[in-house]
Coordinates of C-alpha atoms in Angstrom, one line a residue:
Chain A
X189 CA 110.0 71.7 50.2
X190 CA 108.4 68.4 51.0
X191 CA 110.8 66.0 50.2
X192 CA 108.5 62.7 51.6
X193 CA 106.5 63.5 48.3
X194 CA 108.9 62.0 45.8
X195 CA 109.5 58.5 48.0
X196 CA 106.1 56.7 47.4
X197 CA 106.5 53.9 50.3
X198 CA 106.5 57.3 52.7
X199 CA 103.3 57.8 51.4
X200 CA 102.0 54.5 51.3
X201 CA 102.1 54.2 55.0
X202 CA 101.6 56.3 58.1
X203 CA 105.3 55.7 59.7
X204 CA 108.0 57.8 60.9
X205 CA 110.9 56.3 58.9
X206 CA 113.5 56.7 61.0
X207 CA 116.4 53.6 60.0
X208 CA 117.7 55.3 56.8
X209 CA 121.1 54.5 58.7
X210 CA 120.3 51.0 57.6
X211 CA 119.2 51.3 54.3
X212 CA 117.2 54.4 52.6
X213 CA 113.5 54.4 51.2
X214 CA 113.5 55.1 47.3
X215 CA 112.7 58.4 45.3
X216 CA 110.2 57.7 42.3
X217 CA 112.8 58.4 39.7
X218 CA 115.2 55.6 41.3
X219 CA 112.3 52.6 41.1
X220 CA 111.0 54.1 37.6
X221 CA 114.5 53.6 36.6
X222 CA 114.2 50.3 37.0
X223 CA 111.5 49.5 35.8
X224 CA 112.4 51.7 32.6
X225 CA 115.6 49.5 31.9
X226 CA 114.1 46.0 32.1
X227 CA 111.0 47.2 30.0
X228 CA 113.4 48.7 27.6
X229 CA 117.2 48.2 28.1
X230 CA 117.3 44.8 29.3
X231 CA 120.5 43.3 28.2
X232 CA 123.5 41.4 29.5
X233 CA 126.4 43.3 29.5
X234 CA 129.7 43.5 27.3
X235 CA 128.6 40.6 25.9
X236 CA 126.5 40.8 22.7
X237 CA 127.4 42.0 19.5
X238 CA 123.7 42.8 19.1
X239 CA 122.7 46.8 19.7
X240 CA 120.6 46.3 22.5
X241 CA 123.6 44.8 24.3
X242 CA 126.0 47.6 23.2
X243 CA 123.6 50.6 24.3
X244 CA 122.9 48.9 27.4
X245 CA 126.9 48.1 27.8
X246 CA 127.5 52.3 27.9
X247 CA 124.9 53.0 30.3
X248 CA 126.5 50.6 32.5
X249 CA 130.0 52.0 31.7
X250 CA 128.3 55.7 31.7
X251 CA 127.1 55.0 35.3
X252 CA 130.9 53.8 36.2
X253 CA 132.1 57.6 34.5
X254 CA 129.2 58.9 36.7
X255 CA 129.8 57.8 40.1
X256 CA 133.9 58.7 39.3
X257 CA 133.1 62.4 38.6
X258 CA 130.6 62.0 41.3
X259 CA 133.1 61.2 44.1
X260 CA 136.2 63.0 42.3
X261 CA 137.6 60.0 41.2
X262 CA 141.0 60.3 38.7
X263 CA 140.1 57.6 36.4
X264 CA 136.4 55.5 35.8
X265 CA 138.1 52.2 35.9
X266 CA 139.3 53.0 39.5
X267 CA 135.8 52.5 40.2
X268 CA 134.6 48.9 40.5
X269 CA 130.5 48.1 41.0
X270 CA 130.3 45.4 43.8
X271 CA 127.2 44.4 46.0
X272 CA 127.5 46.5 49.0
X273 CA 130.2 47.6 51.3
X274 CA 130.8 44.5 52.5
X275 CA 131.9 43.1 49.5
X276 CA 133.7 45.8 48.9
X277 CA 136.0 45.8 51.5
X278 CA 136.3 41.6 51.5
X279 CA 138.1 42.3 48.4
X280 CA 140.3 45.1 49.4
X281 CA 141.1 42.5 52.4
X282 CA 141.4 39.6 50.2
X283 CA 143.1 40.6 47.2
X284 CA 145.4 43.6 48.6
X285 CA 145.3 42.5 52.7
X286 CA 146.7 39.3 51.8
X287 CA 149.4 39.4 49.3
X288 CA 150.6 42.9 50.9
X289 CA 150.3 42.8 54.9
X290 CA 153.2 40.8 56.5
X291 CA 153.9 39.4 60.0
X292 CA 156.0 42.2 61.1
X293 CA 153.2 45.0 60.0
X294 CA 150.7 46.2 62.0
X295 CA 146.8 46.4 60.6
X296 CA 144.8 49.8 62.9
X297 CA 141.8 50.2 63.0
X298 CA 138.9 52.4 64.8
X299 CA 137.4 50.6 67.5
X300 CA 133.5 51.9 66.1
X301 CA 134.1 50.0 62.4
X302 CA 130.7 48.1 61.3
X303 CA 132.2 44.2 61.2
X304 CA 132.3 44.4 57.9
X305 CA 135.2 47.0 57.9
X306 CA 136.8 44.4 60.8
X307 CA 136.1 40.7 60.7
X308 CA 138.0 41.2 57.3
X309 CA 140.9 42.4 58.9
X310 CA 141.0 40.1 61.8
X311 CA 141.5 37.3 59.3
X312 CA 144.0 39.0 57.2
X313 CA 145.4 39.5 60.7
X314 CA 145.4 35.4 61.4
X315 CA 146.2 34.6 57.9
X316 CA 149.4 36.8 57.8
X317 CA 150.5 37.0 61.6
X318 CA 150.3 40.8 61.3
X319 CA 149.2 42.8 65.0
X320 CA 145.4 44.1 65.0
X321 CA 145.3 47.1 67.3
X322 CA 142.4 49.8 67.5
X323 CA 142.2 53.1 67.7
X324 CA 139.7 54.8 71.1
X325 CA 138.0 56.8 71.7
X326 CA 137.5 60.2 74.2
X327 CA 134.3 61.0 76.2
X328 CA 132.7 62.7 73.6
X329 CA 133.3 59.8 71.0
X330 CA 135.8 60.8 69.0
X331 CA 139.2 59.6 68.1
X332 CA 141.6 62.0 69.5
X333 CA 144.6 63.3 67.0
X334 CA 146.8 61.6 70.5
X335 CA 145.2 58.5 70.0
X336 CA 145.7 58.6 65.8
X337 CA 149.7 59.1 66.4
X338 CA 149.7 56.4 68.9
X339 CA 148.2 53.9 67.2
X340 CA 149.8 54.4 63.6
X341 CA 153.3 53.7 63.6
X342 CA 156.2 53.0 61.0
X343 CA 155.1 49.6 61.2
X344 CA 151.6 50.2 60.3
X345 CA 150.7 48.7 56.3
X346 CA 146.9 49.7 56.5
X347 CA 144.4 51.8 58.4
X348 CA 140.4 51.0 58.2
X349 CA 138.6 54.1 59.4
X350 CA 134.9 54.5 59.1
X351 CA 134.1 58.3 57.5
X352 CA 130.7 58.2 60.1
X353 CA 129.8 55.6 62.7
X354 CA 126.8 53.9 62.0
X355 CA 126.4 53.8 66.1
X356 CA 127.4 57.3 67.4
X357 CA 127.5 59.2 64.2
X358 CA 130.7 60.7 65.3
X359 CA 132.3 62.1 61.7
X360 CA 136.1 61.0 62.4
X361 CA 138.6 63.3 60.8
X362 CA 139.7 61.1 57.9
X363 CA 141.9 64.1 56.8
X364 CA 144.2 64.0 59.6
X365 CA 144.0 60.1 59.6
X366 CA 145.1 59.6 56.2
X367 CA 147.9 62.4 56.0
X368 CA 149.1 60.9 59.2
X369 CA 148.7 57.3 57.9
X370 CA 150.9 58.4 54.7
X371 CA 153.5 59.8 56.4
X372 CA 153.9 56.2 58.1
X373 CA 153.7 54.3 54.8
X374 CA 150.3 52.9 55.4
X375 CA 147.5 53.3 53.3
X376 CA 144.0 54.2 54.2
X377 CA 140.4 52.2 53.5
X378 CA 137.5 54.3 53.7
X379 CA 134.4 53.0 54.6
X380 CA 132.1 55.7 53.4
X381 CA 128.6 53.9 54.0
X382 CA 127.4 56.1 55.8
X383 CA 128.7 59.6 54.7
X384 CA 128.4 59.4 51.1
X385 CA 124.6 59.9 51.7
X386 CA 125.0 62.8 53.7
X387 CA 128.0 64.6 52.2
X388 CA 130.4 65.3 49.3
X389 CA 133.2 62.8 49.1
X390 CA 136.4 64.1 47.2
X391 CA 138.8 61.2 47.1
X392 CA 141.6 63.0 44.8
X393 CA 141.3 65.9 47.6
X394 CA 141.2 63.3 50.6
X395 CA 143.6 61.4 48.9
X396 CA 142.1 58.5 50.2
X397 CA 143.3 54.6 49.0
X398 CA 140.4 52.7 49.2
X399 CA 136.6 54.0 49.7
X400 CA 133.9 51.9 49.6
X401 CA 130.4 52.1 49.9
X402 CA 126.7 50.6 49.4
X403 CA 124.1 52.1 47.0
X404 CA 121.3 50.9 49.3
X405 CA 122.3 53.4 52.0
X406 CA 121.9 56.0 49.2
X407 CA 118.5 56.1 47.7
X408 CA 119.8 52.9 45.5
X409 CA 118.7 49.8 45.2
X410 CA 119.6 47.3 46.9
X411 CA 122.6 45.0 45.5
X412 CA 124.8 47.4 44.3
X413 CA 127.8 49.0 45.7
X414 CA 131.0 50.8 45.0
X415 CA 134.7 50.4 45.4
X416 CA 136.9 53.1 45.1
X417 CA 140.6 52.3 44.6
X418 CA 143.6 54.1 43.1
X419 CA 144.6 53.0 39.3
X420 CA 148.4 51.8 41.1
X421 CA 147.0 49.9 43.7
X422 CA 144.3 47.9 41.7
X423 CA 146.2 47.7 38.9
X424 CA 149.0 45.5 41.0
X425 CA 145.9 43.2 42.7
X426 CA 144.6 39.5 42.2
X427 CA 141.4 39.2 41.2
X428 CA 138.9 38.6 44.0
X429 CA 136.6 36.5 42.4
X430 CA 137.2 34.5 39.1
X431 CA 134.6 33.8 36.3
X432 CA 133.0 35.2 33.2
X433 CA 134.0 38.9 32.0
X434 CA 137.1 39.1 34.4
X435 CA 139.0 37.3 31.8
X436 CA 141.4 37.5 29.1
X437 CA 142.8 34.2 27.7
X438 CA 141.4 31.2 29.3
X439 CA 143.7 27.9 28.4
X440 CA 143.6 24.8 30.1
X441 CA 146.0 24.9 32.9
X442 CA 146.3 29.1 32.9
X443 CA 144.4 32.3 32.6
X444 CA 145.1 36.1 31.9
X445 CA 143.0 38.8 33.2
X446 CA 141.0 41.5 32.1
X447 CA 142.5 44.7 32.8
X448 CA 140.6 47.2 35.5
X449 CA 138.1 47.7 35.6
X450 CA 136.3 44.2 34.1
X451 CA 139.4 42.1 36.4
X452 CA 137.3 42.8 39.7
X453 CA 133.9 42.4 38.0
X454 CA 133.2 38.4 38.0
X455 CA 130.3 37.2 36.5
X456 CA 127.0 38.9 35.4
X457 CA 126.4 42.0 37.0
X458 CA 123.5 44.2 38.8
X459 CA 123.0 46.1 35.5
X460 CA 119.1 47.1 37.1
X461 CA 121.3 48.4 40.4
X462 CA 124.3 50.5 38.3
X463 CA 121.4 52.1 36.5
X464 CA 119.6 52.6 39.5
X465 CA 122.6 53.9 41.4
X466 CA 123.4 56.2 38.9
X467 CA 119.7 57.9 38.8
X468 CA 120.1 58.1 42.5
X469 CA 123.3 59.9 42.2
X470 CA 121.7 62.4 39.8
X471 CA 118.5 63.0 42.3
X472 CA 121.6 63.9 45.0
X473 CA 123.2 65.9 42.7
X474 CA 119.9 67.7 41.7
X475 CA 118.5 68.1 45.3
X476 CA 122.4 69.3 46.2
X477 CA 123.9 68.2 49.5
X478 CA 123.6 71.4 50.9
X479 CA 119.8 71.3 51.2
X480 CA 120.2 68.1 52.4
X481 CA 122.1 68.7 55.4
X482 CA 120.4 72.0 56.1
X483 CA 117.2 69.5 56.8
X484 CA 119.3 66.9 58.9
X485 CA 121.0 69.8 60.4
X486 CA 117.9 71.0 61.7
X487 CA 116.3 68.0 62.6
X488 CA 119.1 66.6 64.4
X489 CA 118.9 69.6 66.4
X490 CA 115.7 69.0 67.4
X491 CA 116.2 65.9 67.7
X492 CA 118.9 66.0 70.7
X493 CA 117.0 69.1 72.0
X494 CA 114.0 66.8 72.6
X495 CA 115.6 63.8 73.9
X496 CA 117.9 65.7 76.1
X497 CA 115.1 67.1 78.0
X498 CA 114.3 63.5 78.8
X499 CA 116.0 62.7 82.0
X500 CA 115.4 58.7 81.9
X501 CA 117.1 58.7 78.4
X502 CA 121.0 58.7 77.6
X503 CA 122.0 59.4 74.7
X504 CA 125.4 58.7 72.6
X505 CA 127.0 60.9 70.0
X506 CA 129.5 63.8 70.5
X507 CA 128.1 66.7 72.2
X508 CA 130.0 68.6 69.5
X509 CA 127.5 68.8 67.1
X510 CA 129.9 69.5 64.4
X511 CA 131.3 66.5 64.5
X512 CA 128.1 64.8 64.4
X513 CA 126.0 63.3 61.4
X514 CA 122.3 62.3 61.4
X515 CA 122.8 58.9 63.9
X516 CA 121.2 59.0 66.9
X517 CA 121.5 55.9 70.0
X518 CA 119.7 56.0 73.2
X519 CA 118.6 53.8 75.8
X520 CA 116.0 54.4 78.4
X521 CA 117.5 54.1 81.5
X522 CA 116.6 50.2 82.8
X523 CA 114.8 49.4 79.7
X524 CA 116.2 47.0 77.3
X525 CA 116.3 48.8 74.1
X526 CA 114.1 46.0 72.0
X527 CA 111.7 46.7 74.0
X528 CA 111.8 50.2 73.2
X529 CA 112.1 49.3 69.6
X530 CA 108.7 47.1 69.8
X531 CA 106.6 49.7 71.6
X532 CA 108.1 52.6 68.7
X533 CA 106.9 49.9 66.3
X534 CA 103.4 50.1 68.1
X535 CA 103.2 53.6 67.4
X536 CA 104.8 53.4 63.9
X537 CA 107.9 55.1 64.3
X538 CA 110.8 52.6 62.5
X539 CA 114.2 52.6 64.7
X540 CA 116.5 49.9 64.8
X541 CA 117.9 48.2 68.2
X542 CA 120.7 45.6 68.6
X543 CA 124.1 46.1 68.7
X544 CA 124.5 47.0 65.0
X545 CA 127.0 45.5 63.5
X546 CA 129.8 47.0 66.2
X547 CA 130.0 44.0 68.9
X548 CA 133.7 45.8 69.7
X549 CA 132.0 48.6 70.1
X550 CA 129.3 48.0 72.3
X551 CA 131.5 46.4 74.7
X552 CA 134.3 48.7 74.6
X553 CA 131.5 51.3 75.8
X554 CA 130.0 48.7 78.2
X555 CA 127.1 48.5 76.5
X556 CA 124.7 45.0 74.6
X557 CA 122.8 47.4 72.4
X558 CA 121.0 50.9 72.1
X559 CA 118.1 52.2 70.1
X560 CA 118.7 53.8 67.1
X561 CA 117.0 56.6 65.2
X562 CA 118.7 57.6 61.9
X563 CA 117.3 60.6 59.5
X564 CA 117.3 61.4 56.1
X565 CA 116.1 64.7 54.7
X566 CA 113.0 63.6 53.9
X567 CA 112.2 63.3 57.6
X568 CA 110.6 66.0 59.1
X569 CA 109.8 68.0 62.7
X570 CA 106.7 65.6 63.1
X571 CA 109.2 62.5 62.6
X572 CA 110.9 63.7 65.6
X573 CA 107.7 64.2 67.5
X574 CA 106.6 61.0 66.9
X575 CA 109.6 59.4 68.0
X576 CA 109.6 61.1 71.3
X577 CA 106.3 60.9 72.0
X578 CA 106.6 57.2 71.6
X579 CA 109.5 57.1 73.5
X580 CA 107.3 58.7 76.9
X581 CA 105.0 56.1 76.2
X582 CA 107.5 52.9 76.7
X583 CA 109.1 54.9 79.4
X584 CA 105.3 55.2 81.0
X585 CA 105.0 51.2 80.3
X586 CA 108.1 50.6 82.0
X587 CA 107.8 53.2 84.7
X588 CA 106.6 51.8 87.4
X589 CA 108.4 48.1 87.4
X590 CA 112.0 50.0 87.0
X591 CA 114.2 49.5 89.9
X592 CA 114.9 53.1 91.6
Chain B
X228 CA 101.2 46.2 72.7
X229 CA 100.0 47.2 76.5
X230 CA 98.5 43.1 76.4
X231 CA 101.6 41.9 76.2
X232 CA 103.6 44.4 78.3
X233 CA 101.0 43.3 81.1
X234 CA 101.6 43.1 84.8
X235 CA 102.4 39.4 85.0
X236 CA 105.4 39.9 82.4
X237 CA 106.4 43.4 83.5
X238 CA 106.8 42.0 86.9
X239 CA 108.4 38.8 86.4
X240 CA 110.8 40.8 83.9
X241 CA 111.9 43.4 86.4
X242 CA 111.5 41.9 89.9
X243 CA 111.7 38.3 89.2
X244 CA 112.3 36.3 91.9
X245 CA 114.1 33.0 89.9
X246 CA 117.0 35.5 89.1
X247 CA 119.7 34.4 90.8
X248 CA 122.8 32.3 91.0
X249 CA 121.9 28.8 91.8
X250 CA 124.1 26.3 94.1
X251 CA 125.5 22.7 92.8
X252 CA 123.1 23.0 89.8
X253 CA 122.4 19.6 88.2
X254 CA 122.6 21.1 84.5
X255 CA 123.8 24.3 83.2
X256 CA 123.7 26.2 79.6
X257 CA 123.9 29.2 78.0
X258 CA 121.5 30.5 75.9
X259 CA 122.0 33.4 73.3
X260 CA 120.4 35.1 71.0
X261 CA 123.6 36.8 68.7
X262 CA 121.7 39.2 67.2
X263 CA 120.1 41.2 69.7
X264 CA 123.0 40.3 72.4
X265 CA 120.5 38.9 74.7
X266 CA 122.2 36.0 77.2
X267 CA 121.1 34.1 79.9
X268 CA 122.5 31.4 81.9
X269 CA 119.9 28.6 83.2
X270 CA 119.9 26.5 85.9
X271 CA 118.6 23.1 87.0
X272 CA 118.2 21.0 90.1
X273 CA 116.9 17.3 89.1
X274 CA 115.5 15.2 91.9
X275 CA 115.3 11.7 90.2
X276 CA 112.8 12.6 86.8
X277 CA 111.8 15.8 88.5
X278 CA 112.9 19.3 87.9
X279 CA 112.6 20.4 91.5
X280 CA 114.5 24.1 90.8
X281 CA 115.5 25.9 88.0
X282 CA 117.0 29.9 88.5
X283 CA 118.8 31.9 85.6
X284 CA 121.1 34.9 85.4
X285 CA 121.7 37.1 82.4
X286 CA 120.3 40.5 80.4
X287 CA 118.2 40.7 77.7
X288 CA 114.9 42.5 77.0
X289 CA 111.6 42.3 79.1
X290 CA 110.2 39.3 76.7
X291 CA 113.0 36.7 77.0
X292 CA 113.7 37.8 81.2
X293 CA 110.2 37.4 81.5
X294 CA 109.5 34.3 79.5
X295 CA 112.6 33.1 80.8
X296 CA 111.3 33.7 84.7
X297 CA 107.5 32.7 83.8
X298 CA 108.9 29.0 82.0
X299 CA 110.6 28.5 85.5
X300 CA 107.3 29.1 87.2
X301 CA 105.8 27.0 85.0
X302 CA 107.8 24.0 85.0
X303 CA 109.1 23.5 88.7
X304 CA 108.2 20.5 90.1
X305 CA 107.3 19.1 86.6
X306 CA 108.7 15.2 85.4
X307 CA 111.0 15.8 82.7
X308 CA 108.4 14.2 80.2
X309 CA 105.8 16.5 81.4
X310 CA 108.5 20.0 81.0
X311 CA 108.9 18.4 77.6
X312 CA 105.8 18.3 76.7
X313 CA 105.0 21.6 78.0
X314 CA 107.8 23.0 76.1
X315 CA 106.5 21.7 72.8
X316 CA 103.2 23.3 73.5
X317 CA 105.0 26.4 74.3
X318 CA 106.7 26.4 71.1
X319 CA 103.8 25.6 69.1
X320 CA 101.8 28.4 70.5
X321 CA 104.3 31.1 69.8
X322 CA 104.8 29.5 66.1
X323 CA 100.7 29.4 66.1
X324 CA 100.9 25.9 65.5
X325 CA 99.3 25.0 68.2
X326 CA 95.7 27.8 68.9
X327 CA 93.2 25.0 71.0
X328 CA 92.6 26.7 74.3
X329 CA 92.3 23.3 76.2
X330 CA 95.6 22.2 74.6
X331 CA 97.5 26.1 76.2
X332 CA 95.6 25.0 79.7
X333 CA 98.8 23.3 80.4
X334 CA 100.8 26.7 79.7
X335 CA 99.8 28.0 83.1
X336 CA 101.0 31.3 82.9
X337 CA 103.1 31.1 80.3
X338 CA 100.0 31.7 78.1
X339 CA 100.6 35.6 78.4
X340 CA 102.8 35.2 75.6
X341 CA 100.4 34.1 73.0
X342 CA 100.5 37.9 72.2
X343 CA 104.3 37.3 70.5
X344 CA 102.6 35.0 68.1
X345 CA 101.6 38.1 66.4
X346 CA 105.4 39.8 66.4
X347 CA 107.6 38.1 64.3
X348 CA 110.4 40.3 65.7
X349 CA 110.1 39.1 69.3
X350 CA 109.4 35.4 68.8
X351 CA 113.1 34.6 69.1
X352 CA 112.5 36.7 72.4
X353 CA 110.1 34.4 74.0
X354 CA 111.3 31.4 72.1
X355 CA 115.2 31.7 74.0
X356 CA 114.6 30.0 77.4
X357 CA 112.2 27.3 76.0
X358 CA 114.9 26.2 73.0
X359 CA 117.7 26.6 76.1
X360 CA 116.2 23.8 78.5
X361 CA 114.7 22.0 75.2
X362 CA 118.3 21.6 74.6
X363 CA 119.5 20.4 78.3
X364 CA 116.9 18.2 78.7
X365 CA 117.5 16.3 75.4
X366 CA 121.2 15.4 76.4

C-alpha cells in the first residue's frame, strides 16, 4: 500500500517528509473537503434561519458527534472545537486552573510537557500561590511508577501529562498516572497532540479529565483543535472567552451563558477546519490505526537500527521500543544540530531542530537542542535512507574541524 | 551548501581563536537567539574610538560561532564609525540589500556569508553577533 499517493504535496516535491511531529501533510479527501464546503456549504453557523445555515449548522454539530464517538467520549457537548492544543489547554488553565487550584494545592506536572501544557500552569501557579513541581525522568526516558507516587500527593489538585513527548517520543503510562492521580483527588489533563495521530484514544476507558489536542498534527487543517472535558467539570466552568454564540441573555450590566457546548465556543468558528477535521478522522478510521502503526512500527525500527550503527550520532528515546512512538532526536556528536538541519535541507529530507517547545526539557537533560526526525505512515524505507545518508554527509562536512 | 560550509567558516566555527574569556572588557552583552537556543557572550576593549579587542564565549551552531568569530576578525582595530559602517553593510548583504561587489570589499572576510542570503532559515544565524555589537556600540 503506498500511502504517499493520496497526500498530493508528497508528490509535488521530491522530499523526505520527516516533521509530521510538527504538523502532518494532507490526504486529498481532507483539502477536497474544503474546498467542497466553501463551494457548496458555506455558511455561518447556528445563526441563520435560512437552510443553507441550518444544513451547514449539523455538519458542524455532526463533526462534534463524530470526533465524541471517535475518542469514546460520553456525551458530544463534552467536546468543544478550539484552535489547536494550545488553546485548548489555556482554557482548561484559565477557566478551571483558576477558580479551582488554591495556595495550599500542589499543580505536577512531567518535566517533557510542550510549553503549551506548562507556561499555563506556571501562571496558574503565580496567580493562585499553588507549588509547581515536575515529575523525572529515568535513563531510559520514562517517568518511573516511584517518581509518579512521589510527586502526586494528597495535596495535588491537577496533573498535566503529555500521552507522547514531542522530544523523546517516550509513551508515558497515562493509565497508571491518572488512577494514581484519582486516588489523590487530582484530576488529570491530557495532552494528546501527539498520540491521537498514532493511536486509539478511549477517554471513558482512560477515564481521563481533560484531553486535548490539535487537528493539524492529524491530517487536519490547520486552525482547528479539540478539547475534551467531562460534562461535570465543564458544566461548573466560566467561560474562557466571551462574545457572540457563547451567550444567553445579554442585558446591560449582566449576561447568561449558553449551555455546553456553545458556552466555550466564542465568536465565529473554523467551520472549513471541523469539516475538515471530521474527513480526516474518517480517512483514520478507514485506513485503521493498526495499519498505521504496523508502518511506523517498522520504520522506526529501521530507523534506530540505522542510526545506531552511527557511532558519531546519539540518539534519545527509550531503548524500550514499546514504550516508544514515531519521534526520533539526535545530535551528531560536536555538531550543532541546525547545522545538521540545514545540510538535511540540502538534500531534501525535512527534520526539525531547536529545542521544541520543551526549554525544561532540554536543560533538565543538559542539552540546547537536537534534531528531530518524526514519521507518519506514509513515510517509507527510502525516507529513512535518505535521512541517514544525509546525515553521513554533514557528519563528512563536519569531520575533519571536530575536536577529537 | 558545501560554499558556505567552507574552510574559512568551518575553521573559525570550530577552532576559533577569539573564543575566550576576555579580561576588564570595556563593554559586554548577551546576545540570543530564543528560538534555536543559540547564546553568546561578546566582548570589547575600546582604546579611545578604536575597538582594539573584541573575544566571545557561548554555543550555538557553525554559522553564528563562525560569523560571530569572522565579525571579530573583521572589525579589530576598526574606529567605531568605521565597525558601524561595516556592520550596516554586513546586514545589508545578508538581507540582499546591499549586492555591489565594491560596496562588500569592506566585508573582508566576512563576505563568506553572502551564501546565507539565500537561507532564510539561517539569516538570524549570521545576523546574531552583528545585531549584538550593533546594539553595544549604539549605547
Amino acid at each position: 500500500m503506498n500511502y504517499k499517493n493520496d497526500f498530493p504535496l508528497l508528490n509535488n516535491h521530491d522530499i523526505a517528509y520527516l516533521d509530521s511531529a510538527s504538523t502532518t501533510q494532507k490526504p486529498q479527501v481532507v483539502i477536497d473537503s474544503v474546498k467542497q464546503y466553501y463551494e457548496n456549504d458555506n455558511a455561518n453557523v447556528h445563526r441563520g434561519a435560512y437552510t443553507l445555515s441550518v444544513e451547514t449548522s449539523e455538519k458542524y454539530e455532526g463533526v462534534r458527534a463524530q470526533v465524541a464517538k471517535f475518542i469514546n467520549a460520553k456525551h458530544p457537548e463534552e467536546i468543544i472545537f478550539s484552535k489547536n492544543a494550545t488553546e485548548s489547554l489555556n482554557l482548561i488553565a484559565n477557566s478551571w486552573g483558576l477558580e479551582n487550584v488554591k495556595q495550599e494545592d500542589s499543580i505536577v506536572l512531567s518535566i517533557m510537557e510542550h510549553h503549551s501544557n506548562l507556561v499555563p500552569w506556571q501562571r496558574v501557579s503565580k496567580v493562585t500561590g499553588a507549588k509547581l513541581e515536575y515529575m523525572y525522568l529515568n535513563d531510559d526516558f520514562q517517568i518511573t511508577e516511584e517518581e509518579i507516587k512521589n510527586k502526586i500527593t494528597e495535596h495535588t489538585k491537577v496533573v498535566g501529562i503529555t500521552h507522547v513527548s514531542n522530544v523523546l517520543g517516550t509513551i508515558n503510562d497515562i493509565e497508571t498516572i491518572i488512577k494514581y492521580a484519582h486516588k489523590k483527588g487530582a484530576i488529570v489533563v491530557v495532552d494528546a497532540s501527539q498520540s491521537i495521530p498514532h493511536m486509539q484514544l478511549d477517554v471513558q476507558k482512560l477515564d481521563a479529565d481533560f484531553v486535548v489536542f490539535s487537528g493539524h498534527k492529524m491530517l487536519a487543517p490547520l486552525g482547528i483543535g479539540v478539547l475534551y472535558g467531562k460534562k461535570e467539570l465543564l458544566s461548573k466552568m466560566s467561560p474562557f472567552l466571551m462574545g457572540g454564540d457563547m451567550i444567553e441573555y445579554v442585558y446591560e450590566q449582566d449576561t447568561t451563558f449558553a449551555s455546553l457546548p456553545n458556552k466555550f465556543e466564542a465568536g465565529t468558528q473554523n467551520v472549513e477546519g471541523v469539516i475538515g477535521l471530521g474527513e480526516a478522522i474518517q480517512y483514520i478510521q478507514k485506513t485503521g490505526y493498526e495499519n498505521m502503526q504496523k508502518v511506523e512500527k517498522e520504520l522506526l525500527m529501521y530507523a534506530r537500527e540505522q542510526l545506531e550503527k552511527l557511532d558519531y550520532v546519539e540518539t534519545y528515546y527509550p531503548k524500550e521500543i514499546e514504550k516508544h512512538s514515531s519521534v526520533i532526536s539526535f545530535n551528531i556528536k560536536g555538531v550543532h544540530p541546525h547545522d545538521v538541519a540545514s545540510i538535511l535541507d540540502s538534500v531534501h529530507v525535512c527534520v526539525r531542530s531547536g529545542n521544541h517547545c520543551a526549554q525544561p526539557l532540554m536543560r533538565y537533560l543538559g542539552m540546547d537542542s537536537t534534531c528531530r526526525a518524526s514519521l507518519y505512515f506514509y513515510n517509507n524505507k527510502e525516507d529513512i535512507d535518505r535521512l541517514v545518508d544525509g546525515i553521513q554527509k554533514a557528519y563528512n562536512m563536519f569531520e575533519r574541524y571536530l575536536k577529537k | 551548501m558545501d560554499d558556505l560550509y567552507n574552510d574559512l567558516i568551518m575553521e573559525h566555527s570550530m577552532n576559533s581563536e577569539n573564543k575566550h574569556e576576555m579580561e576588564e572588557p570595556n563593554l559586554c552583552e548577551m546576545g540570543h537567539n530564543p528560538s534555536c537556543g543559540d547564546e553568546i557572550k561578546l566582548e570589547v576593549k575600546l582604546n579611545g574610538n578604536i575597538i582594539e579587542d573584541m573575544a566571545f564565549t557561548g554555543h550555538g551552531c557553525a554559522i553564528s560561532q563562525a560569523s560571530t568569530s569572522i565579525m571579530i576578525d573583521t572589525l579589530r582595530g576598526k574606529t567605531i564609525e568605521e565597525a558601524k559602517e561595516i556592520i550596516q553593510t554586513f546586514i545589508g548583504m545578508i538581507k540582499r540589500e546591499i549586492t555591489d561587489e565594491k560596496e562588500l570589499e569592506k566585508l573582508e572576510d566576512a563576505i563568506a556569508f553572502q551564501n546565507v542570503s539565500h537561507m532564510p532559515a539561517r539569516v538570524k544565524c549570521a545576523l546574531l553577533a552583528w545585531h549584538t555589537l550593533e546594539n553595544m556600540l549604539e549605547k
